[in-house]
Amino acid sequence: MSTDRAAAELPRLSLAEAVAKRIEARIAEEALPAGHRLGTRDSLRREFDVAAATFNETVRLLAARGTVSVRPGVKGGIFVASPPPLVRLGRKMLELSGDSVSVSDCLVVRDALEPLLAQEAMRHRTGADIADLRRLAGELAAARGSADPFGRLAANWALHRRIAEITPNKVLQHTYISLLEFVENRLRGVTPDEPDEDGPYAGDGGSSPDGTAVHRELVEAIAGDDPRRLSAAVAAHAALTASRRGGA
């Protein structure tokens, strides 16, 4: 494709994406069910006042996302599709917002996922992964004496996020990291003296001497090849987490 042709197609592609977003918004706002007929290709093209080539690109984008299906024939047209299971899961996760989700609930699920993440990390870690984990464990230890509670929590979560990034299981990885990000965003709205290492949102006590040792051992267990050592390290981490949240 020539440079001039590529430049000419950019506005059409951007417009096609904009129309796709408007159709997605309509489906969401009106809660249109799977099988609902949105219209014909021509009627929708005229409604959104775009060229045929642009609307064809819009339909391609929406069909690729599992948002719409195209049916031929007299009674055909463009219909709301039944999205794949992973797309439905993603939409359900997006519905969890505001007061419907608590930090405590997120931490409970996070804790339940951590043994599996540790096993995955031991199974798939590389030399570069271990070097990063040891560096982050060192930064967590260095943050122990910090007067900034958010700095301590950030160092703690950076280590756990890096452990999660090792697994090739993207569903597991993204679920866990999303939970961390949700808690982190929630804590931005509290005053600095609230999330100390003994508070309910602290996570796992990375700012205490015991917490530092537990995290170092967790990293070294991941670096090794002894499943029993890893299980013991994970158990010690879980006990530390529970003690810092009063067993919650």
PDB file of C-alpha atoms in Angstrom:
ATOM      1  CA  MET A   1       0.000   0.000   0.000  1.00  0.00           C
ATOM      2  CA  SER A   2       1.390   3.420  -0.938  1.00  0.00           C
ATOM      3  CA  THR A   3       1.883   6.157   1.630  1.00  0.00           C
ATOM      4  CA  ASP A   4      -0.806   8.312   0.001  1.00  0.00           C
ATOM      5  CA  ARG A   5      -3.314   5.453  -0.015  1.00  0.00           C
ATOM      6  CA  ALA A   6      -2.569   4.585   3.618  1.00  0.00           C
ATOM      7  CA  ALA A   7      -3.029   8.204   4.663  1.00  0.00           C
ATOM      8  CA  ALA A   8      -6.332   8.373   2.746  1.00  0.00           C
ATOM      9  CA  GLU A   9      -7.667   5.290   4.539  1.00  0.00           C
ATOM     10  CA  LEU A  10      -6.933   6.549   8.062  1.00  0.00           C
ATOM     11  CA  PRO A  11      -9.971   8.896   8.254  1.00  0.00           C
ATOM     12  CA  ARG A  12     -12.264   6.122   6.940  1.00  0.00           C
ATOM     13  CA  LEU A  13     -10.949   3.639   9.500  1.00  0.00           C
ATOM     14  CA  SER A  14     -11.313   6.175  12.313  1.00  0.00           C
ATOM     15  CA  LEU A  15     -14.875   6.981  11.227  1.00  0.00           C
ATOM     16  CA  ALA A  16     -15.704   3.278  10.986  1.00  0.00           C
ATOM     17  CA  GLU A  17     -14.490   2.793  14.567  1.00  0.00           C
ATOM     18  CA  ALA A  18     -16.536   5.792  15.731  1.00  0.00           C
ATOM     19  CA  VAL A  19     -19.696   4.351  14.159  1.00  0.00           C
ATOM     20  CA  ALA A  20     -18.919   0.956  15.692  1.00  0.00           C
ATOM     21  CA  LYS A  21     -18.695   2.554  19.136  1.00  0.00           C
ATOM     22  CA  ARG A  22     -22.047   4.304  18.638  1.00  0.00           C
ATOM     23  CA  ILE A  23     -23.698   0.999  17.712  1.00  0.00           C
ATOM     24  CA  GLU A  24     -22.084  -0.740  20.702  1.00  0.00           C
ATOM     25  CA  ALA A  25     -23.327   2.080  22.956  1.00  0.00           C
ATOM     26  CA  ARG A  26     -26.870   1.699  21.616  1.00  0.00           C
ATOM     27  CA  ILE A  27     -26.841  -2.045  22.261  1.00  0.00           C
ATOM     28  CA  ALA A  28     -25.595  -1.491  25.818  1.00  0.00           C
ATOM     29  CA  GLU A  29     -27.841   1.479  26.707  1.00  0.00           C
ATOM     30  CA  GLU A  30     -31.001  -0.153  25.368  1.00  0.00           C
ATOM     31  CA  ALA A  31     -29.990  -3.603  26.664  1.00  0.00           C
ATOM     32  CA  LEU A  32     -30.774  -5.097  23.274  1.00  0.00           C
ATOM     33  CA  PRO A  33     -30.889  -8.899  23.461  1.00  0.00           C
ATOM     34  CA  ALA A  34     -29.079 -11.353  21.218  1.00  0.00           C
ATOM     35  CA  GLY A  35     -31.050 -11.760  17.989  1.00  0.00           C
ATOM     36  CA  HIS A  36     -32.412  -8.205  17.995  1.00  0.00           C
ATOM     37  CA  ARG A  37     -32.491  -6.804  14.437  1.00  0.00           C
ATOM     38  CA  LEU A  38     -30.610  -3.525  14.245  1.00  0.00           C
ATOM     39  CA  GLY A  39     -31.541  -2.915  10.618  1.00  0.00           C
ATOM     40  CA  THR A  40     -30.266  -3.566   7.142  1.00  0.00           C
ATOM     41  CA  ARG A  41     -26.782  -2.657   6.063  1.00  0.00           C
ATOM     42  CA  ASP A  42     -28.165   0.122   3.858  1.00  0.00           C
ATOM     43  CA  SER A  43     -30.607   1.543   6.434  1.00  0.00           C
ATOM     44  CA  LEU A  44     -27.901   1.734   9.081  1.00  0.00           C
ATOM     45  CA  ARG A  45     -25.429   3.237   6.642  1.00  0.00           C
ATOM     46  CA  ARG A  46     -27.932   5.982   5.832  1.00  0.00           C
ATOM     47  CA  GLU A  47     -28.760   6.514   9.514  1.00  0.00           C
ATOM     48  CA  PHE A  48     -25.119   7.117  10.368  1.00  0.00           C
ATOM     49  CA  ASP A  49     -24.559   9.027   7.119  1.00  0.00           C
ATOM     50  CA  VAL A  50     -21.340   7.329   6.045  1.00  0.00           C
ATOM     51  CA  ALA A  51     -20.050   5.879   2.803  1.00  0.00           C
ATOM     52  CA  ALA A  52     -20.640   2.234   1.970  1.00  0.00           C
ATOM     53  CA  ALA A  53     -16.948   1.391   2.322  1.00  0.00           C
ATOM     54  CA  THR A  54     -16.848   2.991   5.768  1.00  0.00           C
ATOM     55  CA  PHE A  55     -19.926   1.146   6.995  1.00  0.00           C
ATOM     56  CA  ASN A  56     -18.627  -2.134   5.600  1.00  0.00           C
ATOM     57  CA  GLU A  57     -15.536  -1.615   7.772  1.00  0.00           C
ATOM     58  CA  THR A  58     -17.797  -0.875  10.756  1.00  0.00           C
ATOM     59  CA  VAL A  59     -19.642  -4.152  10.244  1.00  0.00           C
ATOM     60  CA  ARG A  60     -16.356  -6.023   9.910  1.00  0.00           C
ATOM     61  CA  LEU A  61     -15.112  -4.556  13.207  1.00  0.00           C
ATOM     62  CA  LEU A  62     -18.331  -5.376  15.062  1.00  0.00           C
ATOM     63  CA  ALA A  63     -18.528  -8.900  13.649  1.00  0.00           C
ATOM     64  CA  ALA A  64     -14.891  -9.561  14.608  1.00  0.00           C
ATOM     65  CA  ARG A  65     -15.689  -8.528  18.197  1.00  0.00           C
ATOM     66  CA  GLY A  66     -18.707 -10.801  18.336  1.00  0.00           C
ATOM     67  CA  THR A  67     -21.038  -7.826  18.726  1.00  0.00           C
ATOM     68  CA  VAL A  68     -23.184  -8.337  15.607  1.00  0.00           C
ATOM     69  CA  SER A  69     -23.976 -11.056  13.091  1.00  0.00           C
ATOM     70  CA  VAL A  70     -24.968 -10.548   9.463  1.00  0.00           C
ATOM     71  CA  ARG A  71     -27.771 -12.616   7.970  1.00  0.00           C
ATOM     72  CA  PRO A  72     -28.526 -12.672   4.237  1.00  0.00           C
ATOM     73  CA  GLY A  73     -31.941 -12.788   2.584  1.00  0.00           C
ATOM     74  CA  VAL A  74     -35.175 -10.810   2.553  1.00  0.00           C
ATOM     75  CA  LYS A  75     -35.527 -11.009   6.340  1.00  0.00           C
ATOM     76  CA  GLY A  76     -31.826 -10.642   6.905  1.00  0.00           C
ATOM     77  CA  GLY A  77     -29.806  -7.706   8.050  1.00  0.00           C
ATOM     78  CA  ILE A  78     -27.547  -6.908  10.981  1.00  0.00           C
ATOM     79  CA  PHE A  79     -28.454  -8.481  14.316  1.00  0.00           C
ATOM     80  CA  VAL A  80     -27.151  -8.315  17.860  1.00  0.00           C
ATOM     81  CA  ALA A  81     -24.954 -11.371  18.259  1.00  0.00           C
ATOM     82  CA  SER A  82     -24.643 -13.693  21.189  1.00  0.00           C
ATOM     83  CA  PRO A  83     -21.067 -12.923  22.265  1.00  0.00           C
ATOM     84  CA  PRO A  84     -18.532 -15.652  23.016  1.00  0.00           C
ATOM     85  CA  PRO A  85     -18.219 -16.733  26.673  1.00  0.00           C
ATOM     86  CA  LEU A  86     -15.018 -14.737  27.255  1.00  0.00           C
ATOM     87  CA  VAL A  87     -16.628 -11.582  25.874  1.00  0.00           C
ATOM     88  CA  ARG A  88     -19.633 -12.092  28.160  1.00  0.00           C
ATOM     89  CA  LEU A  89     -17.267 -12.602  31.083  1.00  0.00           C
ATOM     90  CA  GLY A  90     -15.498  -9.354  30.258  1.00  0.00           C
ATOM     91  CA  ARG A  91     -18.784  -7.480  30.150  1.00  0.00           C
ATOM     92  CA  LYS A  92     -19.872  -8.955  33.464  1.00  0.00           C
ATOM     93  CA  MET A  93     -16.575  -7.842  35.023  1.00  0.00           C
ATOM     94  CA  LEU A  94     -17.169  -4.327  33.706  1.00  0.00           C
ATOM     95  CA  GLU A  95     -20.535  -4.292  35.467  1.00  0.00           C
ATOM     96  CA  LEU A  96     -18.758  -4.692  38.816  1.00  0.00           C
ATOM     97  CA  SER A  97     -18.247  -1.105  39.846  1.00  0.00           C
ATOM     98  CA  GLY A  98     -19.065   1.414  42.504  1.00  0.00           C
ATOM     99  CA  ASP A  99     -20.485   0.110  45.749  1.00  0.00           C
ATOM    100  CA  SER A 100     -21.137  -3.373  44.318  1.00  0.00           C
ATOM    101  CA  VAL A 101     -17.498  -4.392  44.905  1.00  0.00           C
ATOM    102  CA  SER A 102     -15.506  -3.987  48.101  1.00  0.00           C
ATOM    103  CA  VAL A 103     -11.761  -3.958  48.606  1.00  0.00           C
ATOM    104  CA  SER A 104     -12.178  -6.840  51.045  1.00  0.00           C
ATOM    105  CA  ASP A 105     -13.930  -8.988  48.414  1.00  0.00           C
ATOM    106  CA  CYS A 106     -11.115  -8.316  45.936  1.00  0.00           C
ATOM    107  CA  LEU A 107      -8.460  -9.276  48.468  1.00  0.00           C
ATOM    108  CA  VAL A 108     -10.240 -12.540  49.285  1.00  0.00           C
ATOM    109  CA  VAL A 109     -10.247 -13.560  45.616  1.00  0.00           C
ATOM    110  CA  ARG A 110      -6.689 -12.344  45.173  1.00  0.00           C
ATOM    111  CA  ASP A 111      -5.530 -14.499  48.072  1.00  0.00           C
ATOM    112  CA  ALA A 112      -7.284 -17.536  46.599  1.00  0.00           C
ATOM    113  CA  LEU A 113      -5.455 -17.076  43.278  1.00  0.00           C
ATOM    114  CA  GLU A 114      -1.975 -16.593  44.721  1.00  0.00           C
ATOM    115  CA  PRO A 115      -1.104 -20.298  45.288  1.00  0.00           C
ATOM    116  CA  LEU A 116      -1.910 -21.046  41.651  1.00  0.00           C
ATOM    117  CA  LEU A 117       0.108 -18.030  40.485  1.00  0.00           C
ATOM    118  CA  ALA A 118       3.096 -19.153  42.559  1.00  0.00           C
ATOM    119  CA  GLN A 119       2.937 -22.639  41.041  1.00  0.00           C
ATOM    120  CA  GLU A 120       2.699 -21.155  37.561  1.00  0.00           C
ATOM    121  CA  ALA A 121       5.642 -18.874  38.301  1.00  0.00           C
ATOM    122  CA  MET A 122       7.825 -21.782  39.419  1.00  0.00           C
ATOM    123  CA  ARG A 123       6.846 -23.764  36.321  1.00  0.00           C
ATOM    124  CA  HIS A 124       7.441 -21.029  33.762  1.00  0.00           C
ATOM    125  CA  ARG A 125       9.994 -18.612  35.274  1.00  0.00           C
ATOM    126  CA  THR A 126      13.117 -17.646  33.380  1.00  0.00           C
ATOM    127  CA  GLY A 127      16.404 -16.249  34.622  1.00  0.00           C
ATOM    128  CA  ALA A 128      15.201 -12.764  33.746  1.00  0.00           C
ATOM    129  CA  ASP A 129      11.991 -13.310  35.727  1.00  0.00           C
ATOM    130  CA  ILE A 130      13.945 -14.374  38.818  1.00  0.00           C
ATOM    131  CA  ALA A 131      16.286 -11.396  38.525  1.00  0.00           C
ATOM    132  CA  ASP A 132      13.265  -9.070  38.407  1.00  0.00           C
ATOM    133  CA  LEU A 133      11.607 -10.758  41.389  1.00  0.00           C
ATOM    134  CA  ARG A 134      14.766 -10.508  43.495  1.00  0.00           C
ATOM    135  CA  ARG A 135      15.137  -6.852  42.582  1.00  0.00           C
ATOM    136  CA  LEU A 136      11.525  -6.107  43.509  1.00  0.00           C
ATOM    137  CA  ALA A 137      11.837  -8.042  46.775  1.00  0.00           C
ATOM    138  CA  GLY A 138      14.865  -5.873  47.558  1.00  0.00           C
ATOM    139  CA  GLU A 139      12.895  -2.725  46.790  1.00  0.00           C
ATOM    140  CA  LEU A 140      10.106  -3.953  49.061  1.00  0.00           C
ATOM    141  CA  ALA A 141      12.626  -4.474  51.867  1.00  0.00           C
ATOM    142  CA  ALA A 142      14.060  -0.991  51.269  1.00  0.00           C
ATOM    143  CA  ALA A 143      10.574   0.510  51.503  1.00  0.00           C
ATOM    144  CA  ARG A 144      10.092  -1.021  54.972  1.00  0.00           C
ATOM    145  CA  GLY A 145      11.175   2.130  56.770  1.00  0.00           C
ATOM    146  CA  SER A 146       9.380   4.514  54.453  1.00  0.00           C
ATOM    147  CA  ALA A 147       6.985   7.002  55.980  1.00  0.00           C
ATOM    148  CA  ASP A 148       4.858   6.800  52.837  1.00  0.00           C
ATOM    149  CA  PRO A 149       2.273   4.008  53.259  1.00  0.00           C
ATOM    150  CA  PHE A 150       1.325   4.142  49.593  1.00  0.00           C
ATOM    151  CA  GLY A 151       4.965   3.727  48.634  1.00  0.00           C
ATOM    152  CA  ARG A 152       5.167   0.556  50.733  1.00  0.00           C
ATOM    153  CA  LEU A 153       1.980  -0.814  49.211  1.00  0.00           C
ATOM    154  CA  ALA A 154       3.150   0.071  45.700  1.00  0.00           C
ATOM    155  CA  ALA A 155       6.398  -1.859  46.253  1.00  0.00           C
ATOM    156  CA  ASN A 156       4.404  -4.794  47.619  1.00  0.00           C
ATOM    157  CA  TRP A 157       2.020  -4.883  44.680  1.00  0.00           C
ATOM    158  CA  ALA A 158       4.795  -4.414  42.132  1.00  0.00           C
ATOM    159  CA  LEU A 159       6.318  -7.690  43.317  1.00  0.00           C
ATOM    160  CA  HIS A 160       3.007  -9.557  43.152  1.00  0.00           C
ATOM    161  CA  ARG A 161       2.151  -8.072  39.777  1.00  0.00           C
ATOM    162  CA  ARG A 162       5.489  -9.278  38.414  1.00  0.00           C
ATOM    163  CA  ILE A 163       4.838 -12.800  39.741  1.00  0.00           C
ATOM    164  CA  ALA A 164       1.481 -12.767  37.957  1.00  0.00           C
ATOM    165  CA  GLU A 165       3.089 -11.688  34.685  1.00  0.00           C
ATOM    166  CA  ILE A 166       5.093 -14.931  34.492  1.00  0.00           C
ATOM    167  CA  THR A 167       2.149 -17.222  33.827  1.00  0.00           C
ATOM    168  CA  PRO A 168       1.173 -17.817  30.184  1.00  0.00           C
ATOM    169  CA  ASN A 169      -2.434 -18.253  31.377  1.00  0.00           C
ATOM    170  CA  LYS A 170      -3.818 -14.863  30.340  1.00  0.00           C
ATOM    171  CA  VAL A 171      -7.191 -15.373  32.028  1.00  0.00           C
ATOM    172  CA  LEU A 172      -5.493 -15.994  35.369  1.00  0.00           C
ATOM    173  CA  GLN A 173      -2.979 -13.208  34.850  1.00  0.00           C
ATOM    174  CA  HIS A 174      -5.463 -10.525  33.865  1.00  0.00           C
ATOM    175  CA  THR A 175      -7.984 -11.476  36.556  1.00  0.00           C
ATOM    176  CA  TYR A 176      -5.346 -11.188  39.278  1.00  0.00           C
ATOM    177  CA  ILE A 177      -3.808  -7.962  37.986  1.00  0.00           C
ATOM    178  CA  SER A 178      -7.262  -6.417  37.566  1.00  0.00           C
ATOM    179  CA  LEU A 179      -7.982  -7.143  41.226  1.00  0.00           C
ATOM    180  CA  LEU A 180      -4.730  -5.446  42.237  1.00  0.00           C
ATOM    181  CA  GLU A 181      -5.512  -2.410  40.101  1.00  0.00           C
ATOM    182  CA  PHE A 182      -9.028  -2.157  41.519  1.00  0.00           C
ATOM    183  CA  VAL A 183      -7.720  -2.123  45.098  1.00  0.00           C
ATOM    184  CA  GLU A 184      -4.966   0.325  44.187  1.00  0.00           C
ATOM    185  CA  ASN A 185      -7.446   2.723  42.578  1.00  0.00           C
ATOM    186  CA  ARG A 186      -9.808   2.483  45.550  1.00  0.00           C
ATOM    187  CA  LEU A 187      -7.001   3.321  47.954  1.00  0.00           C
ATOM    188  CA  ARG A 188      -6.165   6.504  46.090  1.00  0.00           C
ATOM    189  CA  GLY A 189      -9.318   7.943  47.600  1.00  0.00           C
ATOM    190  CA  VAL A 190      -8.378   7.424  51.272  1.00  0.00           C
ATOM    191  CA  THR A 191      -6.208   9.639  53.451  1.00  0.00           C
ATOM    192  CA  PRO A 192      -2.492   8.774  53.710  1.00  0.00           C
ATOM    193  CA  ASP A 193      -2.617   7.638  57.337  1.00  0.00           C
ATOM    194  CA  GLU A 194      -5.349   5.043  56.761  1.00  0.00           C
ATOM    195  CA  PRO A 195      -3.707   2.207  54.789  1.00  0.00           C
ATOM    196  CA  ASP A 196      -0.896   1.337  57.199  1.00  0.00           C
ATOM    197  CA  GLU A 197       0.683  -2.082  57.344  1.00  0.00           C
ATOM    198  CA  ASP A 198      -1.716  -3.300  60.024  1.00  0.00           C
ATOM    199  CA  GLY A 199      -4.859  -1.946  58.388  1.00  0.00           C
ATOM    200  CA  PRO A 200      -7.514  -3.966  56.571  1.00  0.00           C
ATOM    201  CA  TYR A 201      -6.302  -2.828  53.149  1.00  0.00           C
ATOM    202  CA  ALA A 202      -2.605  -3.428  53.676  1.00  0.00           C
ATOM    203  CA  GLY A 203      -2.533  -6.661  51.733  1.00  0.00           C
ATOM    204  CA  ASP A 204       0.270  -8.749  53.179  1.00  0.00           C
ATOM    205  CA  GLY A 205       2.433  -6.810  55.572  1.00  0.00           C
ATOM    206  CA  GLY A 206       5.367  -6.163  53.268  1.00  0.00           C
ATOM    207  CA  SER A 207       6.530  -3.293  55.462  1.00  0.00           C
ATOM    208  CA  SER A 208       7.195  -5.450  58.537  1.00  0.00           C
ATOM    209  CA  PRO A 209      10.437  -7.387  59.127  1.00  0.00           C
ATOM    210  CA  ASP A 210       8.499 -10.668  59.022  1.00  0.00           C
ATOM    211  CA  GLY A 211       6.794  -9.577  55.819  1.00  0.00           C
ATOM    212  CA  THR A 212      10.144  -8.849  54.195  1.00  0.00           C
ATOM    213  CA  ALA A 213      11.459 -12.309  55.067  1.00  0.00           C
ATOM    214  CA  VAL A 214       8.272 -13.981  53.853  1.00  0.00           C
ATOM    215  CA  HIS A 215       8.459 -12.248  50.494  1.00  0.00           C
ATOM    216  CA  ARG A 216      12.142 -13.045  50.041  1.00  0.00           C
ATOM    217  CA  GLU A 217      11.440 -16.702  50.769  1.00  0.00           C
ATOM    218  CA  LEU A 218       8.515 -16.712  48.349  1.00  0.00           C
ATOM    219  CA  VAL A 219      10.789 -15.404  45.594  1.00  0.00           C
ATOM    220  CA  GLU A 220      13.530 -17.942  46.359  1.00  0.00           C
ATOM    221  CA  ALA A 221      10.985 -20.766  46.412  1.00  0.00           C
ATOM    222  CA  ILE A 222       9.771 -19.706  42.965  1.00  0.00           C
ATOM    223  CA  ALA A 223      13.387 -19.646  41.821  1.00  0.00           C
ATOM    224  CA  GLY A 224      13.946 -23.200  43.074  1.00  0.00           C
ATOM    225  CA  ASP A 225      12.560 -26.555  42.076  1.00  0.00           C
ATOM    226  CA  ASP A 226      11.133 -27.845  45.362  1.00  0.00           C
ATOM    227  CA  PRO A 227       7.294 -27.870  45.369  1.00  0.00           C
ATOM    228  CA  ARG A 228       7.253 -28.473  49.133  1.00  0.00           C
ATOM    229  CA  ARG A 229       9.323 -25.358  49.748  1.00  0.00           C
ATOM    230  CA  LEU A 230       6.984 -23.380  47.517  1.00  0.00           C
ATOM    231  CA  SER A 231       3.915 -24.690  49.354  1.00  0.00           C
ATOM    232  CA  ALA A 232       5.446 -23.691  52.678  1.00  0.00           C
ATOM    233  CA  ALA A 233       6.320 -20.224  51.355  1.00  0.00           C
ATOM    234  CA  VAL A 234       2.805 -19.729  49.997  1.00  0.00           C
ATOM    235  CA  ALA A 235       1.311 -20.874  53.312  1.00  0.00           C
ATOM    236  CA  ALA A 236       3.534 -18.452  55.238  1.00  0.00           C
ATOM    237  CA  HIS A 237       2.478 -15.657  52.919  1.00  0.00           C
ATOM    238  CA  ALA A 238      -1.206 -16.528  53.349  1.00  0.00           C
ATOM    239  CA  ALA A 239      -0.807 -16.564  57.140  1.00  0.00           C
ATOM    240  CA  LEU A 240       0.860 -13.157  57.023  1.00  0.00           C
ATOM    241  CA  THR A 241      -1.924 -11.783  54.840  1.00  0.00           C
ATOM    242  CA  ALA A 242      -4.607 -13.096  57.183  1.00  0.00           C
ATOM    243  CA  SER A 243      -2.862 -11.715  60.281  1.00  0.00           C
ATOM    244  CA  ARG A 244      -2.566  -8.264  58.729  1.00  0.00           C
ATOM    245  CA  ARG A 245      -6.290  -8.193  57.989  1.00  0.00           C
ATOM    246  CA  GLY A 246      -7.405  -9.698  61.255  1.00  0.00           C
ATOM    247  CA  GLY A 247      -8.012 -13.052  59.601  1.00  0.00           C
ATOM    248  CA  ALA A 248     -10.406 -11.560  57.046  1.00  0.00           C
TER     249      ALA A 248
END
